[in-house]
Amino acid sequence: WPAISWSSIDYEGDWKALNYKAKYFFSTILISIIEKNGVLEFYIINDEHKNHLANLSIIVYTFSGKIIFKKTSAVEVKGFNVQIIDRLEKVKLVDKNDLSKTLIKCELKTKKKVLSKNDYFFLKPKYLNIKLPKFDYQTIYIDGQYHITISSYSFIYQLHLISSDIRGV
């Protein structure tokens, strides 16, 4: 029977939202952001036994899409290691912007692929000032597959798509 549970796959074998998040938190390379006394520490955790040369981008956005801080650094991600890549003062990152309308997006990537991503909110989700999203979507059927394009005109937090009559990932 369909019900709320700890299962990450439904009774038809389709992924629930949890499975997409589990794919992230079981990744072998993670970016972790921890705030201590007004300073944000950016860690990279690498459970692989190999090194990677990559770029770490740290971008602070307002929910309206304005970039208020941006930094990209070349890093050597050491194998089977936890390392602090950067420390940044919160006040320098957000300036006078409203913390309830601000987020950090981090991405660690090589020339060939994205190794890890992480978003950081300065407040707990219940304190975020998120407006009702405005968006359009388009569905196109090509070669036996449906392709969905979503165009957002505002910040959308944790978008999850559900189809009542078509299965897919």
XYZ file of C-alpha atoms in Angstrom:
169
model
C 0.000 0.000 0.000
C 1.279 3.472 -0.739
C 2.091 5.268 2.502
C 4.575 7.576 4.159
C 7.580 5.455 5.104
C 11.360 5.221 5.163
C 11.294 3.635 1.686
C 13.023 5.562 -1.092
C 11.301 3.580 -3.866
C 7.545 3.334 -4.328
C 5.530 0.149 -4.886
C 5.974 0.446 -8.688
C 9.759 0.746 -8.401
C 9.903 4.491 -9.060
C 12.259 6.699 -7.085
C 10.803 8.882 -4.354
C 12.393 12.254 -3.555
C 14.533 10.594 -0.855
C 16.378 8.492 -3.447
C 17.619 11.585 -5.292
C 18.911 13.056 -2.020
C 20.489 9.715 -1.006
C 22.372 9.671 -4.303
C 23.976 12.919 -3.128
C 24.735 12.066 0.488
C 26.261 8.692 -0.426
C 28.542 10.322 -3.002
C 32.265 9.626 -2.679
C 33.134 13.351 -2.893
C 31.196 15.963 -0.910
C 31.338 19.681 -0.255
C 30.384 20.512 3.321
C 29.787 24.024 4.645
C 29.902 24.687 8.381
C 29.365 28.017 10.130
C 31.413 28.704 13.269
C 31.342 32.077 15.045
C 30.382 34.033 11.910
C 32.902 32.260 9.669
C 31.900 29.750 6.994
C 34.302 26.850 6.524
C 34.222 25.014 3.198
C 35.311 21.385 3.432
C 35.861 18.775 0.752
C 35.482 15.158 1.802
C 36.991 12.662 -0.633
C 36.391 8.959 0.054
C 38.097 7.961 -3.197
C 41.706 6.803 -3.116
C 42.724 9.203 -5.888
C 43.475 12.896 -6.165
C 41.587 15.316 -8.411
C 42.558 18.706 -9.777
C 39.377 20.780 -9.774
C 37.853 24.221 -9.444
C 35.637 25.161 -6.515
C 33.135 27.928 -7.187
C 31.388 29.689 -4.318
C 28.533 31.966 -5.387
C 26.194 33.844 -3.054
C 22.798 34.693 -4.560
C 19.729 36.521 -3.435
C 16.452 34.686 -4.137
C 15.846 37.210 -6.936
C 18.951 35.834 -8.724
C 21.366 38.689 -8.020
C 24.968 37.566 -7.449
C 26.405 39.310 -4.386
C 29.649 37.331 -4.048
C 31.594 35.031 -6.370
C 34.881 33.212 -5.957
C 36.499 30.401 -7.953
C 39.608 28.601 -6.712
C 41.785 25.888 -8.197
C 42.102 23.070 -5.652
C 43.826 19.731 -5.349
C 41.297 17.338 -3.880
C 43.431 14.849 -2.007
C 42.434 11.199 -2.015
C 40.892 9.626 1.097
C 41.000 12.930 2.932
C 38.994 15.736 4.529
C 40.333 19.210 3.917
C 39.272 22.784 4.582
C 39.416 24.561 1.246
C 38.326 28.033 2.310
C 37.162 30.155 5.255
C 35.022 33.215 4.581
C 33.409 35.687 6.956
C 29.617 35.614 6.722
C 29.345 39.405 6.930
C 31.599 39.768 3.846
C 29.542 37.210 1.915
C 26.083 38.652 2.526
C 26.878 42.326 3.160
C 23.545 43.967 4.079
C 21.342 41.435 2.283
C 18.473 39.698 4.062
C 19.619 36.256 5.273
C 16.096 34.894 4.754
C 16.448 35.601 1.001
C 20.058 34.515 0.440
C 21.853 31.254 -0.405
C 25.281 29.925 -1.323
C 25.757 27.566 -4.249
C 29.034 25.626 -4.384
C 30.263 23.455 -7.214
C 33.433 21.391 -7.459
C 34.284 20.383 -11.008
C 37.071 19.160 -13.204
C 37.298 19.911 -16.918
C 35.265 16.759 -17.591
C 32.633 16.518 -14.844
C 31.033 17.914 -11.721
C 32.456 16.115 -8.674
C 30.092 17.628 -6.093
C 27.573 20.409 -5.464
C 26.081 21.826 -2.323
C 23.726 24.639 -1.386
C 23.844 26.456 1.933
C 21.106 28.547 3.499
C 21.956 30.917 6.320
C 18.693 30.104 8.100
C 16.576 26.992 8.650
C 14.056 26.377 5.832
C 11.066 27.442 7.958
C 12.626 30.920 8.325
C 13.353 31.435 4.605
C 11.333 34.119 2.854
C 10.312 32.103 -0.211
C 7.554 33.510 -2.375
C 5.135 31.378 -4.373
C 7.193 30.411 -7.455
C 6.410 31.668 -10.942
C 7.357 29.294 -13.727
C 6.371 27.831 -17.094
C 6.958 24.339 -18.360
C 6.963 22.644 -21.730
C 6.701 18.936 -22.498
C 8.035 17.574 -25.789
C 7.851 13.961 -27.024
C 10.981 12.973 -29.010
C 11.956 9.455 -30.109
C 9.821 7.695 -27.501
C 10.844 9.978 -24.609
C 9.207 12.941 -22.942
C 11.464 15.919 -22.285
C 10.343 18.543 -19.780
C 11.751 22.067 -19.811
C 11.031 24.294 -16.814
C 11.599 28.058 -16.997
C 11.537 29.751 -13.609
C 10.951 33.458 -13.067
C 11.537 33.227 -9.326
C 13.429 31.120 -6.796
C 12.135 27.547 -6.490
C 13.190 25.468 -3.498
C 13.203 21.654 -3.833
C 11.273 21.199 -7.070
C 9.832 17.693 -7.446
C 7.959 16.570 -10.548
C 5.148 14.041 -10.440
C 3.294 12.589 -13.404
C -0.024 10.853 -12.897
C 0.019 8.825 -16.118
C 3.625 8.534 -17.404
C 6.468 6.751 -15.618
C 10.030 7.992 -15.736
C 13.061 9.296 -13.943
